[in-house]
XYZ file of C-alpha atoms in Angstrom:
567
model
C -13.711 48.177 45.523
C -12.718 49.743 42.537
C -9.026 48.815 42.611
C -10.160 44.774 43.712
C -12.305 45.372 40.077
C -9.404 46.657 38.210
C -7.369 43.378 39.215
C -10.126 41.209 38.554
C -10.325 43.012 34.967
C -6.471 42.443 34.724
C -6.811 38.798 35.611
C -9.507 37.881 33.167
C -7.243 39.487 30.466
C -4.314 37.361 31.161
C -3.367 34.828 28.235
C -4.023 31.658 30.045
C -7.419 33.214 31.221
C -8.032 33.773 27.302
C -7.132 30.331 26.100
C -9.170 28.769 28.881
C -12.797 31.453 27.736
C -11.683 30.329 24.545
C -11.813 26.748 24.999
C -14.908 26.565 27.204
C -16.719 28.494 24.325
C -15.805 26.415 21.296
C -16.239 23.392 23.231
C -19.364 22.487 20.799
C -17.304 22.928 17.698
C -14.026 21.602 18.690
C -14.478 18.289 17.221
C -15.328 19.852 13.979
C -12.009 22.429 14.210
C -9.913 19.027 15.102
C -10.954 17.798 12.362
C -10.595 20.258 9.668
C -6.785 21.280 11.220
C -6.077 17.267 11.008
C -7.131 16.829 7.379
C -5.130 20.190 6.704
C -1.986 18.088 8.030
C -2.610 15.159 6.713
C -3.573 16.593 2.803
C 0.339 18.610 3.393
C 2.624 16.069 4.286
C 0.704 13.252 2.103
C 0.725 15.199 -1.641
C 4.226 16.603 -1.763
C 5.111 15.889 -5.114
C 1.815 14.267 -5.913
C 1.762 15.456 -9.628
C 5.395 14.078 -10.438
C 4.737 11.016 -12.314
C 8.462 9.947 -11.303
C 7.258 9.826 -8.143
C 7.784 6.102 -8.039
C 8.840 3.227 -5.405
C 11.039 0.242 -7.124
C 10.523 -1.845 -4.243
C 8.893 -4.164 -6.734
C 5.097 -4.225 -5.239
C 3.885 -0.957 -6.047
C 4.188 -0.925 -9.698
C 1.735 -4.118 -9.256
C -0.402 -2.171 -7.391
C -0.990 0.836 -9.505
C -1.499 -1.909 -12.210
C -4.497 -4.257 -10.549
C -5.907 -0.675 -10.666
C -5.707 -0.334 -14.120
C -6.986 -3.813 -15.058
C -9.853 -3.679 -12.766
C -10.740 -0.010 -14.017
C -10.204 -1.756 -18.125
C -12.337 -4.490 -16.647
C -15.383 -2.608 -16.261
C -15.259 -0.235 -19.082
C -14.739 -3.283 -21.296
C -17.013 -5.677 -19.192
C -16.427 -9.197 -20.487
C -19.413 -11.040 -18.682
C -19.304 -13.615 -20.858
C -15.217 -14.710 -19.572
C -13.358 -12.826 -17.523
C -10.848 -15.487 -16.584
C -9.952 -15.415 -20.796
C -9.985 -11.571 -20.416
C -7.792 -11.561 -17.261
C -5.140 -13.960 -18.963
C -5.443 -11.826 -22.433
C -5.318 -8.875 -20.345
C -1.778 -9.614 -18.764
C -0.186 -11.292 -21.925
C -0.688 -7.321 -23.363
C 0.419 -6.132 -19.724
C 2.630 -8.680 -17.838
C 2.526 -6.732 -14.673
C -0.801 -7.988 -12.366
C -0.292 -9.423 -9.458
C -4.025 -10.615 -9.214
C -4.157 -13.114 -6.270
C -0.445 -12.845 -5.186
C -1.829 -9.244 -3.975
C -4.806 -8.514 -1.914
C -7.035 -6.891 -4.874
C -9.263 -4.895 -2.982
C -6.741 -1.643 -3.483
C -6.668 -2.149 -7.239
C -10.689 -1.718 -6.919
C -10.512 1.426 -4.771
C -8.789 3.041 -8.015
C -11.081 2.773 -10.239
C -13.059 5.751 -9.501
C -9.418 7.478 -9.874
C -8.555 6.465 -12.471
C -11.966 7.307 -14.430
C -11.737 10.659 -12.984
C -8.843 11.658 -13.144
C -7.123 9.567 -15.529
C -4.706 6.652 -15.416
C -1.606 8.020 -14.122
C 0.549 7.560 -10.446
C -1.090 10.794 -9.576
C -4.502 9.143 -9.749
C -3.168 6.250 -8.031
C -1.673 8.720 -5.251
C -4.785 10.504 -4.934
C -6.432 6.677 -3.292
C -3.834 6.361 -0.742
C -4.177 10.221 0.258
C -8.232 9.354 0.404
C -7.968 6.716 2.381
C -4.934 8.330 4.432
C -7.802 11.108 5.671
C -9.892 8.112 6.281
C -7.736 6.741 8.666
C -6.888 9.954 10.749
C -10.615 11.030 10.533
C -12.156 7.998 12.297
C -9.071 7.160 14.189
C -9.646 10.308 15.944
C -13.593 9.242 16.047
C -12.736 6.154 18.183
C -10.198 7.975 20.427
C -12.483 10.553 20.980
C -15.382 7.567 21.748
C -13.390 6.010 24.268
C -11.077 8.840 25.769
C -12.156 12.671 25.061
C -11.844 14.839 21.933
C -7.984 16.643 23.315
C -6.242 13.130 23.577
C -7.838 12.016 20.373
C -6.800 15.350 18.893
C -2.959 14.538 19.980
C -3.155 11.393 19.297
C -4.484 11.126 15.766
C -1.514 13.993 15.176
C 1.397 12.232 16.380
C -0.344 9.123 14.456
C -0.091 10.977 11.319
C 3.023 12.880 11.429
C 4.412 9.526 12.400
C 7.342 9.374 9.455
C 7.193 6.135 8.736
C 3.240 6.627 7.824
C 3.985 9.073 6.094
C 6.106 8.036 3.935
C 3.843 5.070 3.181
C 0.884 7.405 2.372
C 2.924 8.752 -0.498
C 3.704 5.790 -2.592
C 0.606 3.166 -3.867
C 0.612 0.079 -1.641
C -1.739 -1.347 0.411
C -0.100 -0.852 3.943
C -2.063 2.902 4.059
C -5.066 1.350 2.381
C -5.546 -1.641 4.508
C -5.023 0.321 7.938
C -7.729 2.464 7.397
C -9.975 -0.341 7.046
C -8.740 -1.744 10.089
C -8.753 1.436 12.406
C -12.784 1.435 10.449
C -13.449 -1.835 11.752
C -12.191 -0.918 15.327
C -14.408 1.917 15.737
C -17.437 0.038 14.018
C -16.752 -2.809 16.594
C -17.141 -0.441 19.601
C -20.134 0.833 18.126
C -21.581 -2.316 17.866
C -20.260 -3.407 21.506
C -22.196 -0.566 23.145
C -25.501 -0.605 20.848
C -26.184 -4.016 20.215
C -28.250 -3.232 17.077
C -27.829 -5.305 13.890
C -27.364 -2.711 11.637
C -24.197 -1.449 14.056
C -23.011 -5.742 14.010
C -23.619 -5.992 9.782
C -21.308 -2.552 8.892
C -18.628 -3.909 11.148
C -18.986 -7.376 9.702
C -18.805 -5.939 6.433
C -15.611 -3.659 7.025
C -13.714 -6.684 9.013
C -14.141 -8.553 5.487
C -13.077 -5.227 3.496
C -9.858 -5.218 5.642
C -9.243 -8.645 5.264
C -9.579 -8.143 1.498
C -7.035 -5.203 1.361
C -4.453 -7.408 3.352
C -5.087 -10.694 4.568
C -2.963 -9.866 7.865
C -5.688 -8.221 8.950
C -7.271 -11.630 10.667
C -5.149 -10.815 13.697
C -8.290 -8.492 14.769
C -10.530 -11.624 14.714
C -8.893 -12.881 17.754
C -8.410 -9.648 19.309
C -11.752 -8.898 18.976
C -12.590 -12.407 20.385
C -10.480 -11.461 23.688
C -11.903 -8.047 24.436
C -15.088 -10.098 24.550
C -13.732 -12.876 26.929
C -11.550 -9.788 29.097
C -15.034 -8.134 29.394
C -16.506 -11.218 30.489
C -19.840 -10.033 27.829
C -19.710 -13.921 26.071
C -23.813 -13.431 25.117
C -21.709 -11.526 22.061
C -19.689 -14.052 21.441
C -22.679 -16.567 20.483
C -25.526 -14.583 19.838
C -27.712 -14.152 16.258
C -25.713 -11.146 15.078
C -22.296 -12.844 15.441
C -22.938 -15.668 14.311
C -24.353 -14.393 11.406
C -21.112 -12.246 11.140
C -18.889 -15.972 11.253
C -21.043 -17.368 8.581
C -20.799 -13.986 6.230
C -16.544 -14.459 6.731
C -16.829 -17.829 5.936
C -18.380 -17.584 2.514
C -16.749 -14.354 1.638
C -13.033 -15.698 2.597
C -13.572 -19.171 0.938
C -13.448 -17.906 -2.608
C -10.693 -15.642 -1.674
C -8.311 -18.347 -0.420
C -9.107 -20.457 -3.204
C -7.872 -17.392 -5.433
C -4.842 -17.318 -3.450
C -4.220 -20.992 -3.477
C -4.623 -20.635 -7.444
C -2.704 -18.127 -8.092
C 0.045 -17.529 -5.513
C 0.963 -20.980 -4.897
C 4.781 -20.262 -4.573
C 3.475 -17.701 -1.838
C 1.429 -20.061 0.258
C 4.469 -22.486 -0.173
C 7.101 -20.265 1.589
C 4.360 -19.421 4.222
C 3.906 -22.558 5.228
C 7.426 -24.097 5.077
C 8.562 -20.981 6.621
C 6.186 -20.596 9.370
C 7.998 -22.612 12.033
C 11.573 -20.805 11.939
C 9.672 -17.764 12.630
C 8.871 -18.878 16.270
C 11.569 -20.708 17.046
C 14.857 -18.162 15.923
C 15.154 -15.676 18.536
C 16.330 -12.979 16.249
C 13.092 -13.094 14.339
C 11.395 -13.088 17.681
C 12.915 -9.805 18.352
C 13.229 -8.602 15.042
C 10.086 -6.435 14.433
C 10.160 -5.003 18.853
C 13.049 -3.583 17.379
C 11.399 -2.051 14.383
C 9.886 0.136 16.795
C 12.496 2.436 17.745
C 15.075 2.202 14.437
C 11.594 2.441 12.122
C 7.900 2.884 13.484
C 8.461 5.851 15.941
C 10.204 8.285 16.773
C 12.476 8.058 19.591
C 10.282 10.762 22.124
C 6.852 8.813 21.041
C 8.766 5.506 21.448
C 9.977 6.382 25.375
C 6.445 8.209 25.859
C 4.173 5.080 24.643
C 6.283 2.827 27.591
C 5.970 5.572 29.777
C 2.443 5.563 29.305
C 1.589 1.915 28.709
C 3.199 0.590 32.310
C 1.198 3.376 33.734
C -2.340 2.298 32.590
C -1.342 -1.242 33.280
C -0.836 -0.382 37.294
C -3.442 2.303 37.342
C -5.742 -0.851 35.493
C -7.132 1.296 33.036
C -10.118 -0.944 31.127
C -10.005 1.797 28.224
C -6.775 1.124 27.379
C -7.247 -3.056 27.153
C -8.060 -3.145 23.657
C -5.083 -1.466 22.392
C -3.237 -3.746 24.810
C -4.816 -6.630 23.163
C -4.025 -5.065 19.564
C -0.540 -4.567 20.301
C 0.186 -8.034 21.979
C -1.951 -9.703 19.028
C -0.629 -8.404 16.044
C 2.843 -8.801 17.542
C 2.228 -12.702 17.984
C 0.427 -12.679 14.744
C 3.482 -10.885 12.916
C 6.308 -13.193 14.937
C 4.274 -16.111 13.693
C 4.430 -15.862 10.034
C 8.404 -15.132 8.602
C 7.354 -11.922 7.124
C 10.721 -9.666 7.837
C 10.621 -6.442 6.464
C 9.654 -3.721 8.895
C 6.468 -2.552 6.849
C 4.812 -5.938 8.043
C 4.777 -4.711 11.127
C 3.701 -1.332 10.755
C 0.095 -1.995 11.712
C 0.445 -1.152 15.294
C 1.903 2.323 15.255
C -1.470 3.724 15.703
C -1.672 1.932 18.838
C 1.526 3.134 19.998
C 0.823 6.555 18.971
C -2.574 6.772 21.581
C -1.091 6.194 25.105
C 1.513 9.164 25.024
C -1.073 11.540 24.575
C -3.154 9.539 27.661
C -0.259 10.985 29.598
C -2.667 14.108 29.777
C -4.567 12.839 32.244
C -2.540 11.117 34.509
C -2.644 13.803 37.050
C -5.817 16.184 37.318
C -3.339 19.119 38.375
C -4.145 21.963 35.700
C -0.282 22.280 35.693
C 0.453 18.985 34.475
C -2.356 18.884 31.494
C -0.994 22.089 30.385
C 2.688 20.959 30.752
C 2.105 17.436 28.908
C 0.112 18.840 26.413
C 2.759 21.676 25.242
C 5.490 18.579 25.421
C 2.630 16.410 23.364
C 2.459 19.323 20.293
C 6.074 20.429 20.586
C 6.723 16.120 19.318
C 3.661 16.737 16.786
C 5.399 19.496 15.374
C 8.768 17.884 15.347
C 7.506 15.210 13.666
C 6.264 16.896 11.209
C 9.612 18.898 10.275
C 11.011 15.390 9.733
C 8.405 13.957 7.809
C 8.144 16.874 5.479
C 11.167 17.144 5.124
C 11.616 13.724 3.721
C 11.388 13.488 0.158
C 9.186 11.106 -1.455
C 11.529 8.392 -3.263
C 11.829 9.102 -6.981
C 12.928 7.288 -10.699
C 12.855 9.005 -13.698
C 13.138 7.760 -17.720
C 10.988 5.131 -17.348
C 7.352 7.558 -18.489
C 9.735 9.091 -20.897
C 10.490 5.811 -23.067
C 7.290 4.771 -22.678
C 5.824 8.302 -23.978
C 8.744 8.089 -27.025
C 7.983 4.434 -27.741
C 4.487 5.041 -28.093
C 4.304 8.266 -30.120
C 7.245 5.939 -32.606
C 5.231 3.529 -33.394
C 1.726 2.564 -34.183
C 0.827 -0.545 -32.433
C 3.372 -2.713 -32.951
C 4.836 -5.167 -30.473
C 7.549 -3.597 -28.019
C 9.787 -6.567 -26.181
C 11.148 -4.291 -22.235
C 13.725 -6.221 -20.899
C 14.323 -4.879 -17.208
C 16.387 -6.005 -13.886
C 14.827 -3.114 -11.599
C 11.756 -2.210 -12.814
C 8.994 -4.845 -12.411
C 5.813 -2.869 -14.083
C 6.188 0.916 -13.800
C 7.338 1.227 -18.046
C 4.169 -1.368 -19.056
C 1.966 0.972 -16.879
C 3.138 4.774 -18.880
C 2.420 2.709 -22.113
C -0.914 2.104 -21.478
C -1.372 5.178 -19.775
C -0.110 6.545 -23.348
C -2.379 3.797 -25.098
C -5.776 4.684 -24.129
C -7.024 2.222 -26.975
C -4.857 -0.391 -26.246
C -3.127 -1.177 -29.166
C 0.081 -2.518 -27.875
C 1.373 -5.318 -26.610
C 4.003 -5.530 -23.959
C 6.357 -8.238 -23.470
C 8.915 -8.951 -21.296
C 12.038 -10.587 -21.815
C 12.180 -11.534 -17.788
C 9.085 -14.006 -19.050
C 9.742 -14.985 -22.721
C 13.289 -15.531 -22.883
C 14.128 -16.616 -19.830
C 11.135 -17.247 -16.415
C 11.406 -14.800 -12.959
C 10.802 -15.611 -9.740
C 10.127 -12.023 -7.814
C 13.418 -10.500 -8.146
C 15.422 -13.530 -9.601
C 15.676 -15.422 -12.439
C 14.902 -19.085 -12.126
C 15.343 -20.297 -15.492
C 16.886 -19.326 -18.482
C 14.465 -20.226 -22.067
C 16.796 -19.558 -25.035
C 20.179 -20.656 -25.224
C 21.391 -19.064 -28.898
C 20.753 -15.819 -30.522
C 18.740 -17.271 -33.494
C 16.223 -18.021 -30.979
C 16.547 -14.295 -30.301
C 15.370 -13.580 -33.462
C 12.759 -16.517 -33.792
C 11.116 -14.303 -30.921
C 11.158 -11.079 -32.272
C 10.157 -12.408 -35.607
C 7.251 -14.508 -34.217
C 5.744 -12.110 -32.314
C 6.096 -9.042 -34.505
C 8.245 -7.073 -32.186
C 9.326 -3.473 -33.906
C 11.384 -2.377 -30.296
C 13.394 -3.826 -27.800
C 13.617 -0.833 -24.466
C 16.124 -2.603 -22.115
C 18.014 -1.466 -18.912
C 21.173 -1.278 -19.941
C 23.409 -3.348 -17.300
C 24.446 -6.355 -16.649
C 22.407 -9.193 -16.478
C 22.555 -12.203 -13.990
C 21.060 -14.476 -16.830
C 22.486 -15.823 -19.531
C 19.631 -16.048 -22.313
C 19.276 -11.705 -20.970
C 22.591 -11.130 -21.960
C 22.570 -12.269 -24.963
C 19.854 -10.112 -26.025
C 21.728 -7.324 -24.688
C 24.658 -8.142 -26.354
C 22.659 -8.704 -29.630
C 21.488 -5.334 -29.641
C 24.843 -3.754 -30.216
C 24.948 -5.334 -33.357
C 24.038 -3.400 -37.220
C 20.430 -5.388 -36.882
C 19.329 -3.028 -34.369
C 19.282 1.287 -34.498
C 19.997 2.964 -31.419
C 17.373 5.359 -31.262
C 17.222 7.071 -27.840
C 19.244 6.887 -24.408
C 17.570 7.939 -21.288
C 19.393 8.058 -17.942
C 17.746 7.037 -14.971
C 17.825 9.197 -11.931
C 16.920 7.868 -8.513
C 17.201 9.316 -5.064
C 16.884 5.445 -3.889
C 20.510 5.137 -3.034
C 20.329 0.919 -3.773
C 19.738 1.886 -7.220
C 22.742 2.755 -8.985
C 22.649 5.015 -12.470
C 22.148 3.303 -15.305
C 20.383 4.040 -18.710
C 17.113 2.413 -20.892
C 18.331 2.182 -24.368
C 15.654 2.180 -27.092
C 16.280 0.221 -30.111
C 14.821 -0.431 -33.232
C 14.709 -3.834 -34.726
C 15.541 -3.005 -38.638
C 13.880 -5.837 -39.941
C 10.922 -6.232 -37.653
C 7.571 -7.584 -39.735
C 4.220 -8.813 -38.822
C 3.790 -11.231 -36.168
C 3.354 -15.123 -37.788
C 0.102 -16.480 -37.988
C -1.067 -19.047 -35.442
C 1.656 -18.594 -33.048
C 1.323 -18.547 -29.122
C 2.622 -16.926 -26.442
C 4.054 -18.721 -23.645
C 4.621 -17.528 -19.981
C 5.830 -19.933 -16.971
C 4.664 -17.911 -13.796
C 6.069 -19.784 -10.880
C 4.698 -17.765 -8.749
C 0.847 -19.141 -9.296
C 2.484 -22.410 -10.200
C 1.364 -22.651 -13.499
C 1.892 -21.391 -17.126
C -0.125 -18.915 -19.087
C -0.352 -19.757 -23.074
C -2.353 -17.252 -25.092
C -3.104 -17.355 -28.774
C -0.770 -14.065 -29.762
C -3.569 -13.435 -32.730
C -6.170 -13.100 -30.278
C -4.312 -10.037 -28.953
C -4.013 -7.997 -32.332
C -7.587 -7.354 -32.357
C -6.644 -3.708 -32.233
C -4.689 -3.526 -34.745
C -4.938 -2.466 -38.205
C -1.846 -4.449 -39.911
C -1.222 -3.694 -43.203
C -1.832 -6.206 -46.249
C-alpha cells in the first residue's frame, strides 16, 4: 500500500499532471490572465518606435489622416458655431492637407483626446491606432470566447494579432486598424443583441454599426451579412420587429448627411466608383486578385493552410457556430470584388475571420492527445508570428519635422510656399505642430502654381517665371522648402529652376532618409526669397480641388489675423 501511494505521489507530480491542477484551478481567472498576456502582446509589437516622429508612411493617406485630427482637435478649441464651413475652408487654405469627406472622418475625431493630451505630434496620432488596436483584440477575444470557449478565443485573438500584416497597419495612422475594431465591436454587440432581445443590447449595436460605417464606409458589407445570419437562422421576427426597424430608420438619417458630404466633397471619388464598378466583376484577374492577397499578404503561409484545413472541416461536420464567419468571409469578399478597389489593404478586413477556424482545430477530436498536440502547433505559429512581425521595422522618412522645426524657429509668421512630389501633408503637419498659435500659412505649389489630382498633376497654372514672382509677391511668401528632384510639371520646374538663381539664399539642405525602398534619396532645400514683403492687400487665394469638384477661393487677408505685420 505504501509503494501503490508513493506512485500515486509520483504521478500527481508529473508536469502534465501540474499544468492540468493548474488549469482546473485558475479556470475562474483565466479570462482575465488572457487578457492581460494579450494586451501585453499587442502594446509590444504595436509601439516599436512609437516616439520617432519619422515614423511616417508616404503612401499618401496617412499624412491626411493625422491631419483631419488636427483640424477637428483646432475645431473645438477654437469653436466657430457661428460658420464652420468658412472655418473649414480658412482652415485648409493655412493647411492644404484635409481630406474632409474624401476620408471617412470619424478617425480624425478619435484624436482629439490625443492630441489634447498628449500633444499634436505622430506619436499622439500613434497612440489612437494602438488604443483602438487593444480594442480590437480585447473584444475580438470577447466574441470568440461567447461563441466558442475562452482557449480557442485565447489562440485565436493571438494569431489575429501577431498577424504581420495587422501589425504593421497598427503602427502607422490610417483607418484600416481603426475601422476594424468597430466592426469586430459591432459583431459581438450583434450577438448580444441576437441572444437577449433587449433594446438597450439592439440601440449599442445600432449605434456601433453607424460608428463603423463612419470610420470606413466599406463597412456596409456587415448589413447584409447580418441580414443572412438572420434568414440562415430562420429567426425573421428580428428582421421586422420594433427594435430593427428602429435601427433602419437611425442608419437612414445618420448615413444621409454623410453621403451628401461625400457627394460634395469627393466627387472625383464617387466618379471612379461608379464608372469603375462594372470591370470589377467582369475581369477575372480582379476576381481573383484579393483570394490571392491571402497567402502573398494577409496570412501567413501555416495560418493560411490551417484556416482551409479548418474551414472544409466545419462545413462537413455543419458546424452552426462557425456560419457567421462563413457569411463574413463570403460577404466581404463579394463586397470587395464588387467595387475596383485593388490594393491588398482593401481587403484586409477578413483576416480576423481567417485567423478563428485554425485555432477551432482544437476541438476537432476530444482525444486529450490531439488538444494538447494542436494547441502546442497553434502557439509554436503565435510565436512565429510574432518573430516576424517584430522583427519588421515600422516604415520611416526623415527631414521633413526638421525643415519644418528650422522654418519655423526662421521666421515669424510669414508665408512659407512647400513645393513637394512625395510628400502630400506630413511637412504642413510639423509646422503646425511647431505653430501652436497658428501664425503661418502654408501653401503649396502642387495647388497654386499648377492643380493635383492624388498623385498627379492635372494641370499646370503659370506658364512664365514672372508669374512666379507675382505669387510670391502677392501672397507675402518669405520661403520656398521644395523637394529637390525633378518635376513631371512644367509650371514646378520652373520654380525649381528659379530658385537657383541670386533672388533666392540657400539656407539649409536636409537629406531624406527612407527605409521605403520606392522612395529614392533626395534632399528638401530651404530657400529664402531675398526680396520677400508683405502680402498685397485685397488679394485671394485660389485652389482648384478636383477631387471635390470644385474650387476653394479665400480672401488671403482673412488669414493674417494672426499676424502682427509691421507698418
Amino acid at each position: 500500500m505504501a509503494m501503490g501511494m508513493q506512485n500515486q505521489q509520483l504521478v500527481e507530480k508529473t508536469p502534465t499532471s501540474f499544468i492540468r491542477q493548474w488549469f482546473i484551478s485558475t479556470k475562474k481567472y483565466r479570462p482575465i490572465i488572457y487578457t492581460i498576456f494579450l494586451c501585453v502582446v499587442i502594446l509590444i509589437l504595436t509601439t516599436k518606435n512609437i516616439t520617432k516622429e519619422d515614423t511616417i508612411y508616404l503612401q499618401g493617406d496617412m499624412s491626411r489622416y493625422v491631419m483631419n485630427g488636427v483640424y477637428f482637435h483646432d475645431l473645438v478649441k477654437d469653436f466657430p458655431i457661428n460658420n464652420i464651413i468658412d472655418y473649414t475652408y480658412k482652415y485648409f487654405a493655412r493647411y492644404p492637407a484635409l481630406s474632409l469627406g474624401h476620408h471617412p472622418f470619424l478617425l480624425g475625431i478619435a484624436e482629439i483626446p490625443f492630441y489634447s493630451i498628449f500633444g499634436i505630434s505622430i506619436f499622439s496620432a500613434r497612440l489612437t491606432i494602438v488604443f483602438f488596436m487593444l480594442i480590437a483584440g480585447i473584444v475580438w477575444f470577447m466574441l470568440i470566447k461567447h461563441i466558442y470557449d475562452d482557449t480557442i478565443a485565447f489562440i485565436s485573438s493571438l494569431l489575429f494579432v501577431t498577424t504581420p500584416y495587422i501589425v504593421k497597419f497598427s503602427r502607422i495612422v490610417m483607418s484600416e486598424i481603426f475601422s476594424l475594431s468597430f466592426i469586430i465591436l459591432t459583431i459581438y454587440l450583434f450577438f448580444k443583441y441576437y441572444k437577449s432581445n433587449k433594446s438597450r443590447d439592439a440601440f449599442t449595436f445600432s449605434v456601433s454599426l453607424i460608428m463603423s460605417i463612419c470610420a470606413r464606409y466599406t463597412s456596409v458589407f456587415m448589413i447584409p451579412v447580418f441580414l443572412c445570419y438572420l434568414i440562415f437562422q430562420k429567426n425573421f421576427k428580428k428582421l421586422i420587429n420594433r427594435n430593427m426597424i428602429i435601427l433602419y430608420i437611425l442608419i437612414a438619417v445618420i448615413l444621409f448627411p454623410i453621403a451628401l458630404v461625400v457627394l460634395k466633397f469627393s466627387q472625383t471619388n464617387v466618379q471612379w466608383v461608379i464608372h469603375n464598378n462594372i470591370s470589377s466583376i467582369t475581369e477575372f484577374s480582379k476576381i481573383t486578385r484579393h483570394l490571392k492577397s491571402l497567402w502573398s499578404y494577409h496570412l501567413t503561409l501555416p495560418v493560411f493552410l490551417m484556416s482551409l484545413c479548418a474551414i472544409t472541416v466545419s462545413i462537413y461536420k455543419r458546424d452552426k457556430r462557425a456560419v457567421f464567419f462563413l457569411l463574413w468571409i463570403a460577404g466581404f469578399y463579394i463586397q470587395i470584388t464588387c467595387t475596383p478597389a485593388q490594393d491588398y489593404r482593401y481587403s484586409m478586413y477578413w483576416i480576423p475571420a481567417f485567423c478563428l477556424f485554425p485555432a477551432v482545430i482544437i476541438e476537432f477530436s476530444s482525444v486529450r492527445l490531439w488538444r494538447i498536440l494542436t494547441s502546442i502547433v497553434l502557439i509554436a505559429i503565435v510565436s512565429y508570428q510574432f518573430v516576424v512581425s517584430y522583427q519588421l521595422d515600422p516604415e520611416y522618412t526623415d527631414g521633413y519635422e526638421q525643415a519644418a522645426k528650422y522654418v519655423v524657429e526662421q521666421s515669424n509668421g510669414e508665408t512659407i510656399l512647400f513645393s513637394s512630389d512625395v510628400d502630400t501633408g506630413f511637412f504642413i503637419f510639423f509646422v503646425r505642430k511647431y505653430d501652436p498659435n497658428k501664425n503661418f500659412i502654408v501653401l503649396r505649389a502642387d495647388k497654386i502654381l499648377s492643380t493635383s489630382l492624388l498623385n498627379r498633376i492635372i494641370e499646370d497654372r503659370i506658364t512664365s517665371r514672372e508669374q512666379v514672382y507675382d505669387i510670391l509677391d502677392d501672397f507675402g511668401v518669405k520661403h520656398i522648402v521644395i523637394e529637390d528632384k525633378t518635376y513631371a510639371s512644367y509650371a514646378l520646374e520652373i520654380l525649381r529652376e528659379e530658385l537657383k538663381s541670386e533672388n533666392f539664399l540657400l539656407l539649409k539642405n536636409i537629406d531624406i532618409h527612407s527605409n521605403n525602398k520606392s522612395i529614392s534619396n533626395y534632399n528638401l532645400s530651404i530657400y529664402e526669397y531675398r526680396e520677400h514683403k508683405n502680402p498685397k492687400k485685397g488679394k485671394e487665394l485660389h485652389m482648384n480641388i478636383p477631387l471635390m469638384g470644385g474650387e476653394i477661393k479665400i480672401k488671403f487677408d482673412d488669414l493674417l489675423v494672426n499676424r502682427d505685420l509691421p507698418k
